[in-house]
CSV table of C-alpha atoms in Angstrom, one decimal:
chain,number,residue,atom,x,y,z
D,1,GLN,CA,-17.2,-109.3,71.2
D,2,GLY,CA,-20.5,-110.5,69.5
D,3,LEU,CA,-20.3,-108.4,66.4
D,4,GLN,CA,-20.6,-110.1,63.3
D,5,PRO,CA,-18.2,-109.1,60.2
D,6,PRO,CA,-20.9,-107.6,58.0
D,7,PHE,CA,-21.5,-105.1,61.0
D,8,LEU,CA,-18.0,-104.3,61.7
D,9,CYS,CA,-17.4,-103.7,58.2
D,10,ASN,CA,-20.4,-101.2,57.7
D,11,ALA,CA,-19.1,-99.2,61.1
D,12,LEU,CA,-15.7,-99.0,59.4
D,13,GLN,CA,-17.0,-97.7,56.3
D,14,ALA,CA,-19.3,-94.7,58.5
D,15,VAL,CA,-15.9,-93.8,60.2
D,16,PHE,CA,-14.3,-93.3,56.8
D,17,LEU,CA,-17.0,-91.3,55.1
D,18,CYS,CA,-17.2,-88.9,58.5
D,19,LEU,CA,-13.4,-88.3,58.1
D,20,GLN,CA,-13.6,-87.6,54.7
D,21,ALA,CA,-16.5,-85.1,55.1
D,22,THR,CA,-14.2,-83.3,57.4
D,23,GLY,CA,-11.5,-83.0,54.9
D,24,GLN,CA,-9.3,-86.0,56.4
D,25,THR,CA,-9.1,-88.2,53.3
D,26,SER,CA,-6.5,-90.7,55.1
D,27,LEU,CA,-6.8,-92.4,58.3
D,28,SER,CA,-4.0,-93.2,60.3
D,29,MET,CA,-4.5,-95.3,63.2
D,30,SER,CA,-0.5,-95.1,64.4
D,31,SER,CA,-0.1,-91.0,64.3
D,32,PRO,CA,0.5,-89.9,67.8
D,33,VAL,CA,-1.7,-87.1,68.9
D,34,PRO,CA,0.2,-83.6,69.5
D,35,ALA,CA,0.5,-82.4,73.3
D,36,THR,CA,-1.8,-79.8,74.1
D,37,GLU,CA,0.5,-76.4,75.0
D,38,GLU,CA,0.2,-75.0,78.7
D,39,PRO,CA,-1.8,-71.7,78.3
D,40,TYR,CA,0.3,-68.7,79.2
D,41,THR,CA,-0.3,-67.2,82.6
D,42,ARG,CA,-0.2,-63.3,82.4
D,43,ALA,CA,1.9,-61.6,85.4
D,44,GLN,CA,-0.4,-59.9,88.2
D,45,TYR,CA,1.1,-56.3,88.4
D,46,CYS,CA,-2.1,-55.6,90.8
D,47,ARG,CA,-2.1,-56.9,94.3
D,48,TRP,CA,-5.4,-56.3,96.6
D,49,PRO,CA,-6.1,-55.1,99.1
D,50,CYS,CA,-3.9,-52.1,98.4
D,51,GLU,CA,-0.7,-51.5,100.1
D,52,CYS,CA,0.2,-47.8,99.8
D,53,PRO,CA,2.9,-45.7,101.3
D,54,ARG,CA,1.9,-43.2,103.9
D,55,SER,CA,2.9,-40.3,101.7
D,56,PRO,CA,2.8,-40.1,97.8
D,57,PRO,CA,5.9,-39.7,96.0
D,58,ARG,CA,7.4,-36.6,95.0
D,59,CYS,CA,7.3,-36.4,91.1
D,60,ALA,CA,9.8,-34.5,88.9
D,61,PRO,CA,8.6,-30.8,87.5
D,62,GLY,CA,5.9,-31.5,85.0
D,63,VAL,CA,5.1,-35.1,86.0
D,64,SER,CA,1.7,-35.7,87.0
D,65,LEU,CA,0.5,-37.4,90.3
D,66,VAL,CA,-2.0,-39.8,89.1
D,67,THR,CA,-3.4,-42.8,90.9
D,68,ASP,CA,-2.3,-46.0,89.7
D,69,GLY,CA,-4.2,-48.3,87.3
D,70,CYS,CA,-5.1,-50.7,90.2
D,71,ASP,CA,-7.1,-47.7,91.4
D,72,CYS,CA,-5.2,-48.0,94.6
D,73,CYS,CA,-2.0,-45.8,95.0
D,74,LYS,CA,-0.9,-42.2,93.9
D,75,THR,CA,2.1,-42.5,91.8
D,76,CYS,CA,4.2,-40.7,89.3
D,77,ALA,CA,2.8,-41.1,85.8
D,78,LYS,CA,5.0,-42.6,83.0
D,79,GLN,CA,6.5,-40.3,80.3
D,80,ARG,CA,6.7,-40.8,76.9
D,81,GLY,CA,9.2,-43.9,75.9
D,82,GLU,CA,8.9,-45.6,79.4
D,83,SER,CA,7.8,-48.8,80.1
D,84,CYS,CA,4.2,-49.1,81.3
D,85,THR,CA,1.9,-51.7,82.9
D,86,GLU,CA,-1.5,-52.4,83.9
D,87,ALA,CA,-0.4,-51.0,87.2
D,88,ASP,CA,2.3,-48.0,85.8
D,89,THR,CA,-0.2,-45.8,83.9
D,90,CYS,CA,0.9,-43.4,81.3
D,91,ASP,CA,0.9,-39.2,82.0
D,92,PHE,CA,-2.6,-38.8,80.2
D,93,HIS,CA,-2.4,-35.2,80.6
D,94,ARG,CA,0.1,-35.0,78.2
D,95,GLY,CA,-1.9,-37.1,75.9
D,96,LEU,CA,0.2,-40.4,76.3
D,97,TYR,CA,-1.1,-44.1,76.0
D,98,CYS,CA,0.3,-47.3,76.8
D,99,ASP,CA,1.3,-49.0,73.2
D,100,TYR,CA,1.3,-52.8,74.1
D,101,SER,CA,1.6,-53.4,70.3
D,102,GLY,CA,5.3,-54.5,70.7
D,103,ASP,CA,4.8,-57.2,73.4
D,104,ARG,CA,2.8,-59.8,71.4
D,105,PRO,CA,1.4,-62.3,72.2
D,106,ARG,CA,1.5,-61.2,75.8
D,107,TYR,CA,0.4,-57.8,75.9
D,108,GLU,CA,2.0,-57.1,79.5
D,109,ILE,CA,4.4,-54.4,79.3
D,110,GLY,CA,3.9,-51.5,76.7
D,111,VAL,CA,5.6,-48.3,75.8
D,112,CYS,CA,4.2,-44.9,76.7
D,113,ALA,CA,3.4,-43.2,73.2
D,114,GLN,CA,1.7,-39.8,72.3
D,115,ILE,CA,-2.0,-40.0,71.1
D,116,VAL,CA,-2.0,-38.9,67.5
D,117,GLY,CA,-5.2,-36.4,67.3
D,118,VAL,CA,-7.4,-35.5,64.2
D,119,GLY,CA,-6.4,-32.1,62.9
D,120,CYS,CA,-9.0,-29.2,61.8
D,121,VAL,CA,-10.1,-27.5,59.0
D,122,LEU,CA,-11.3,-23.8,59.4
D,123,ASN,CA,-12.1,-21.6,56.5
D,124,GLY,CA,-10.5,-24.1,53.9
D,125,VAL,CA,-7.2,-24.0,55.8
D,126,ARG,CA,-6.2,-27.1,57.6
D,127,TYR,CA,-4.2,-27.1,61.0
D,128,LYS,CA,-2.4,-29.9,62.8
D,129,ASN,CA,-3.5,-31.3,66.2
D,130,GLY,CA,-2.5,-29.1,69.2
D,131,GLU,CA,-1.4,-26.3,66.7
D,132,THR,CA,-2.4,-22.6,68.1
D,133,PHE,CA,-3.1,-20.0,65.4
D,134,GLN,CA,-5.2,-16.8,65.1
D,135,PRO,CA,-7.7,-16.7,62.1
D,136,ASN,CA,-8.0,-12.8,62.9
D,137,CYS,CA,-6.6,-10.3,65.4
D,138,LYS,CA,-9.7,-10.8,67.5
D,139,TYR,CA,-9.1,-14.6,68.2
D,140,ASN,CA,-6.7,-17.0,69.1
D,141,CYS,CA,-7.6,-20.5,68.6
D,142,THR,CA,-6.5,-24.0,68.9
D,143,CYS,CA,-6.9,-27.3,67.2
D,144,ILE,CA,-8.0,-30.0,69.7
D,145,ASN,CA,-8.5,-33.4,67.9
D,146,GLY,CA,-10.7,-32.1,65.3
D,147,ALA,CA,-12.3,-29.3,67.2
D,148,VAL,CA,-11.4,-25.8,67.2
D,149,GLY,CA,-11.4,-23.9,70.6
D,150,CYS,CA,-10.8,-20.0,70.3
D,151,VAL,CA,-10.4,-17.4,73.0
D,152,PRO,CA,-11.4,-13.7,72.4
D,153,MET,CA,-8.8,-11.0,72.6
D,154,CYS,CA,-10.9,-8.2,72.8
D,155,THR,CA,-11.7,-8.5,76.4
D,156,ASN,CA,-10.7,-5.3,77.6
D,157,SER,CA,-13.1,-3.1,75.9
D,158,ARG,CA,-15.8,-2.0,78.6
D,159,PRO,CA,-18.8,0.2,78.0
D,160,PRO,CA,-18.4,3.6,79.5
D,161,LEU,CA,-19.7,4.0,83.1
D,162,VAL,CA,-23.0,5.4,83.7
D,163,TRP,CA,-22.4,9.1,83.5
D,164,CYS,CA,-21.9,8.9,79.3
D,165,PRO,CA,-25.2,9.6,77.9
D,166,ASN,CA,-24.8,7.6,74.6
D,167,PRO,CA,-22.4,5.1,74.4
D,168,LYS,CA,-21.3,3.5,70.9
D,169,LEU,CA,-19.1,0.8,70.0
D,170,ILE,CA,-16.5,1.9,67.0
D,171,LYS,CA,-13.7,0.7,65.1
D,172,MET,CA,-10.8,2.7,65.9
D,173,THR,CA,-8.0,3.6,63.0
D,174,GLY,CA,-5.0,1.4,63.7
D,175,LYS,CA,-6.9,-1.0,66.4
D,176,CYS,CA,-8.0,-4.2,65.8
D,177,CYS,CA,-10.6,-4.1,68.7
D,178,GLU,CA,-13.6,-1.9,68.9
D,179,GLN,CA,-13.8,0.7,71.6
D,180,TRP,CA,-16.7,2.3,73.4
D,181,VAL,CA,-16.8,6.2,73.2
D,182,CYS,CA,-19.7,8.8,73.7
D,183,ASP,CA,-21.8,9.4,70.6
D,184,ASP,CA,-22.5,13.1,72.0
D,185,SER,CA,-19.0,14.1,71.6
D,186,ARG,CA,-17.9,15.2,68.1
D,187,LYS,CA,-13.8,14.3,68.8
D,188,ILE,CA,-13.3,11.0,70.6
D,189,ARG,CA,-12.5,11.7,74.0
D,190,LYS,CA,-11.5,9.4,76.9
D,191,THR,CA,-14.7,8.1,78.8
D,192,SER,CA,-13.1,7.0,81.9
D,193,PRO,CA,-13.7,9.2,85.1
D,194,ARG,CA,-10.4,11.5,86.6
D,195,HIS,CA,-10.2,8.9,89.6
D,196,ILE,CA,-10.0,5.8,87.5
D,197,SER,CA,-6.5,4.8,85.8
D,198,SER,CA,-6.0,5.2,82.2
D,199,ALA,CA,-4.1,1.3,82.6
D,200,ALA,CA,-7.3,0.2,83.8
D,201,TYR,CA,-9.4,0.8,80.8
D,202,GLU,CA,-9.1,-0.3,77.2
D,203,GLY,CA,-8.5,2.8,74.9
D,204,GLU,CA,-6.0,4.7,76.7
D,205,GLU,CA,-2.1,4.3,76.3
D,206,GLU,CA,-0.2,3.3,79.1
D,207,ALA,CA,2.3,5.6,80.4
D,208,TRP,CA,6.2,5.2,80.5
D,209,GLN,CA,8.5,6.3,82.9
D,210,LYS,CA,12.3,5.6,82.9
D,211,ASN,CA,11.6,1.9,81.1
D,212,CYS,CA,8.9,1.3,83.1
D,213,ILE,CA,5.3,0.7,82.2
D,214,VAL,CA,2.9,2.7,85.0
D,215,HIS,CA,0.1,1.0,85.9
D,216,THR,CA,-2.4,2.4,88.9
D,217,SER,CA,-5.3,0.7,89.8
D,218,PRO,CA,-8.5,2.3,90.3
D,219,TRP,CA,-9.2,3.2,94.0
D,220,SER,CA,-11.2,1.0,96.2
D,221,PRO,CA,-14.5,2.3,97.6
D,222,CYS,CA,-14.5,4.4,100.9
D,223,SER,CA,-14.3,1.8,103.5
D,224,LYS,CA,-17.2,4.0,105.5
D,225,THR,CA,-20.5,5.4,103.9
D,226,CYS,CA,-20.6,8.3,106.4
D,227,GLY,CA,-17.2,9.9,108.2
D,228,LEU,CA,-13.6,9.6,107.6
D,229,GLY,CA,-12.7,6.5,105.9
D,230,ILE,CA,-9.7,4.6,103.9
D,231,SER,CA,-9.5,4.1,100.2
D,232,THR,CA,-6.5,2.2,98.8
D,233,ARG,CA,-4.8,1.3,95.7
D,234,ILE,CA,-2.3,-0.3,93.6
D,235,SER,CA,0.6,1.6,91.8
D,236,ASN,CA,4.1,1.6,90.4
D,237,ASP,CA,4.3,5.0,89.6
D,238,ASN,CA,7.4,5.9,91.5
D,239,GLU,CA,11.4,5.7,90.9
D,240,GLN,CA,11.7,2.1,91.7
D,241,CYS,CA,8.8,1.0,89.4
D,242,ARG,CA,7.8,-1.3,92.2
D,243,LEU,CA,4.1,-2.1,92.7
D,244,LEU,CA,2.8,-0.4,96.0
D,245,LYS,CA,-0.3,0.0,97.9
D,246,GLU,CA,-1.4,3.5,98.1
D,247,SER,CA,-3.9,5.1,100.6
D,248,ARG,CA,-5.9,8.2,101.2
D,249,LEU,CA,-8.3,9.4,103.3
D,250,CYS,CA,-12.2,9.5,102.2
D,251,ASN,CA,-15.2,11.2,103.5
D,252,MET,CA,-18.4,10.4,101.5
D,253,ARG,CA,-20.7,12.4,103.6
D,254,PRO,CA,-20.9,13.8,107.3
D,255,CYS,CA,-22.7,11.5,109.5
D,256,GLU,CA,-23.9,14.2,111.6
D,257,VAL,CA,-25.7,16.1,108.9
D,258,ASP,CA,-29.3,15.1,107.7
D,259,ILE,CA,-29.2,15.7,104.3
D,260,THR,CA,-32.6,15.1,103.4
D,261,GLN,CA,-33.4,18.1,104.6
D,262,HIS,CA,-31.7,19.9,101.8
D,263,ILE,CA,-33.5,17.7,99.0
D,264,LYS,CA,-35.6,20.3,96.9
D,265,PRO,CA,-39.4,19.6,96.9
D,266,GLY,CA,-40.7,17.3,94.3
D,267,LYS,CA,-37.1,15.7,94.1
D,268,LYS,CA,-36.1,12.3,95.7
D,269,CYS,CA,-32.4,12.8,95.6
D,270,LEU,CA,-29.4,15.2,96.4
D,271,ALA,CA,-26.7,13.9,94.4
D,272,VAL,CA,-24.1,16.6,95.8
D,273,TYR,CA,-24.2,18.0,99.1
D,274,ARG,CA,-21.9,20.7,100.2
D,275,ALA,CA,-21.9,23.0,103.6
D,276,ASN,CA,-22.2,26.3,103.4
D,277,GLU,CA,-19.4,27.1,105.9
D,278,PRO,CA,-15.4,25.8,105.3
D,279,MET,CA,-14.2,23.2,107.7
D,280,ASN,CA,-11.1,22.1,108.9
D,281,TYR,CA,-10.0,18.2,108.7
D,282,THR,CA,-9.3,16.5,112.1
D,283,ILE,CA,-7.1,13.8,112.4
D,284,SER,CA,-6.6,12.2,116.0
D,285,GLY,CA,-6.6,15.7,117.7
D,286,CYS,CA,-4.4,17.3,114.7
D,287,VAL,CA,-6.1,19.9,112.7
D,288,SER,CA,-5.5,20.9,109.0
D,289,LYS,CA,-3.5,24.1,108.8
D,290,SER,CA,-6.1,25.3,106.1
D,291,PRO,CA,-9.9,25.5,106.1
D,292,TYR,CA,-11.7,23.4,103.1
D,293,ARG,CA,-15.5,23.3,101.9
D,294,PRO,CA,-15.4,20.0,100.4
D,295,LYS,CA,-18.3,18.4,98.5
D,296,TYR,CA,-19.9,15.1,99.4
D,297,CYS,CA,-22.3,12.8,97.9
D,298,GLY,CA,-25.9,13.6,98.9
D,299,VAL,CA,-28.8,10.9,99.4
D,300,CYS,CA,-31.9,9.6,98.3
D,301,THR,CA,-35.7,9.1,99.9
D,302,ASP,CA,-35.9,6.0,97.5
D,303,ASN,CA,-34.0,2.9,97.4
D,304,ARG,CA,-31.2,4.6,95.3
D,305,CYS,CA,-27.8,5.5,96.9
D,306,CYS,CA,-25.2,8.2,95.4
D,307,THR,CA,-21.8,7.3,94.9
D,308,PRO,CA,-18.7,9.4,93.6
D,309,TYR,CA,-17.7,9.2,89.8
D,310,LYS,CA,-15.2,12.1,89.5
D,311,SER,CA,-12.8,12.6,92.3
D,312,LYS,CA,-8.9,13.7,92.6
D,313,THR,CA,-6.5,13.4,95.6
D,314,ILE,CA,-5.3,16.4,97.5
D,315,GLU,CA,-2.6,16.8,99.8
D,316,VAL,CA,-3.5,18.1,103.2
D,317,SER,CA,-1.1,19.6,106.0
D,318,PHE,CA,-2.1,18.8,109.7
D,319,GLN,CA,-0.4,20.2,112.8
D,320,CYS,CA,-0.7,18.5,116.1
D,321,PRO,CA,-1.1,20.1,119.7
D,322,ASP,CA,2.3,19.1,120.3
D,323,GLY,CA,4.1,20.8,117.7
D,324,THR,CA,4.3,18.3,115.1
D,325,GLU,CA,3.1,18.3,111.5
D,326,PHE,CA,2.5,15.4,108.9
D,327,SER,CA,0.8,15.4,105.4
D,328,TRP,CA,-2.1,13.1,104.4
D,329,ASN,CA,-3.6,12.6,100.9
D,330,ILE,CA,-7.6,13.1,101.1
D,331,MET,CA,-10.0,12.1,98.5
D,332,TRP,CA,-11.6,15.3,96.6
D,333,ILE,CA,-15.1,14.7,95.3
D,334,ASN,CA,-15.9,16.8,92.1
D,335,ALA,CA,-19.3,14.9,91.3
D,336,CYS,CA,-21.3,11.9,92.2
D,337,PHE,CA,-24.5,10.0,90.7
D,338,CYS,CA,-27.4,8.4,92.3
D,339,ASN,CA,-28.3,4.8,91.0
D,340,LEU,CA,-29.9,1.6,92.5
D,341,ASN,CA,-26.2,-0.1,92.6
D,342,CYS,CA,-26.1,-0.1,96.5
D,343,ARG,CA,-23.4,-2.3,97.6
D,344,ASN,CA,-21.3,-2.7,100.9
D,345,PRO,CA,-18.4,-0.5,100.5
D,346,ASN,CA,-16.0,-3.4,101.5
D,347,ASP,CA,-17.5,-5.6,98.5
D,348,ILE,CA,-14.2,-6.6,96.6
D,349,PHE,CA,-16.5,-7.6,93.8
D,350,ALA,CA,-18.3,-4.3,93.3
D,351,ASP,CA,-16.0,-3.2,90.2
D,352,LEU,CA,-17.4,-6.2,88.3
D,353,ALA,CA,-20.6,-3.9,87.9
D,354,HIS,CA,-19.5,-1.1,85.9
D,355,TYR,CA,-22.2,-0.4,83.6
D,356,TYR,CA,-25.7,0.7,84.8
D,357,ASP,CA,-29.1,0.6,83.4
D,358,TYR,CA,-30.0,4.5,82.4
D,359,SER,CA,-33.3,3.8,83.6
D,360,GLU,CA,-31.7,3.4,87.4
D,361,ILE,CA,-30.3,7.1,87.2
D,362,ALA,CA,-32.2,10.1,88.1
D,363,ASN,CA,-31.5,13.3,90.2
């Protein structure tokens, strides 16, 4: 309407040149325009707000209870080969992930697959991911996705107690781990006190008894710092090879005696105290049949305290006023030492501090 023929011709030429520049060399005015495909709508596996059961599900043994992918509810994790979605997550504790590659182009439902980790190289030897190995007898190692984690095998070797004058760590013939010995002795001797079980320290062989490996724990500290108390331990040194709790009476020092009066002039401690006259043990009115002259641990006038490091167990027979008799195991102190490791007798962590600085010990 109102356009002149030359102007119309110029407009058509411009359209042709534009189409030719975009790679369309022909113009078909009659070709139909293809209909646009409707976009695919992904299924929604998560619903908010969350609606969870009152109690979490009970999973099969070995299956992890995890929070679902919607961060809503507790669910049993999917295992290897099972289907997974954005809500049903795979068991990541087992190194699984959801592989959606087989559900193209939707990528809605996948399959739980194993994550393939990177191997490790140690000392020129290649190990697979997850492989456990021992580079030597002292370490047990595992390859974890390119990193090597090792656990030391020589963990039971502990320094001798403070009464060993000069401890030394040496290599034992036929054994992988070094062991502590006292350097002042020409022969390698046991370094644990008598009142500590041989099985509690590395370097002493465990005892065999009728197809039973005998193990006895150390005696616990006396329940009282003065007067009659109780000390316990666990042992399977019996015919049934059963772990049983054993008890013995203990008396660290008499409560009615002022031991500080027996400390020599110029000294601050008395390691061992012993009464001049023998005495009889008394329990609930029952008296021991024989008199005894036991040793006690002494006291210090400074901040140190004296504790036993050598002892044994004796059996004492008692007779009661009504004529009945019974026997009790009693701790017999052989030697004590004074140090700064003063602790509560009922402290269950007391045995963790088993090595003392030499500067803390003096008599």
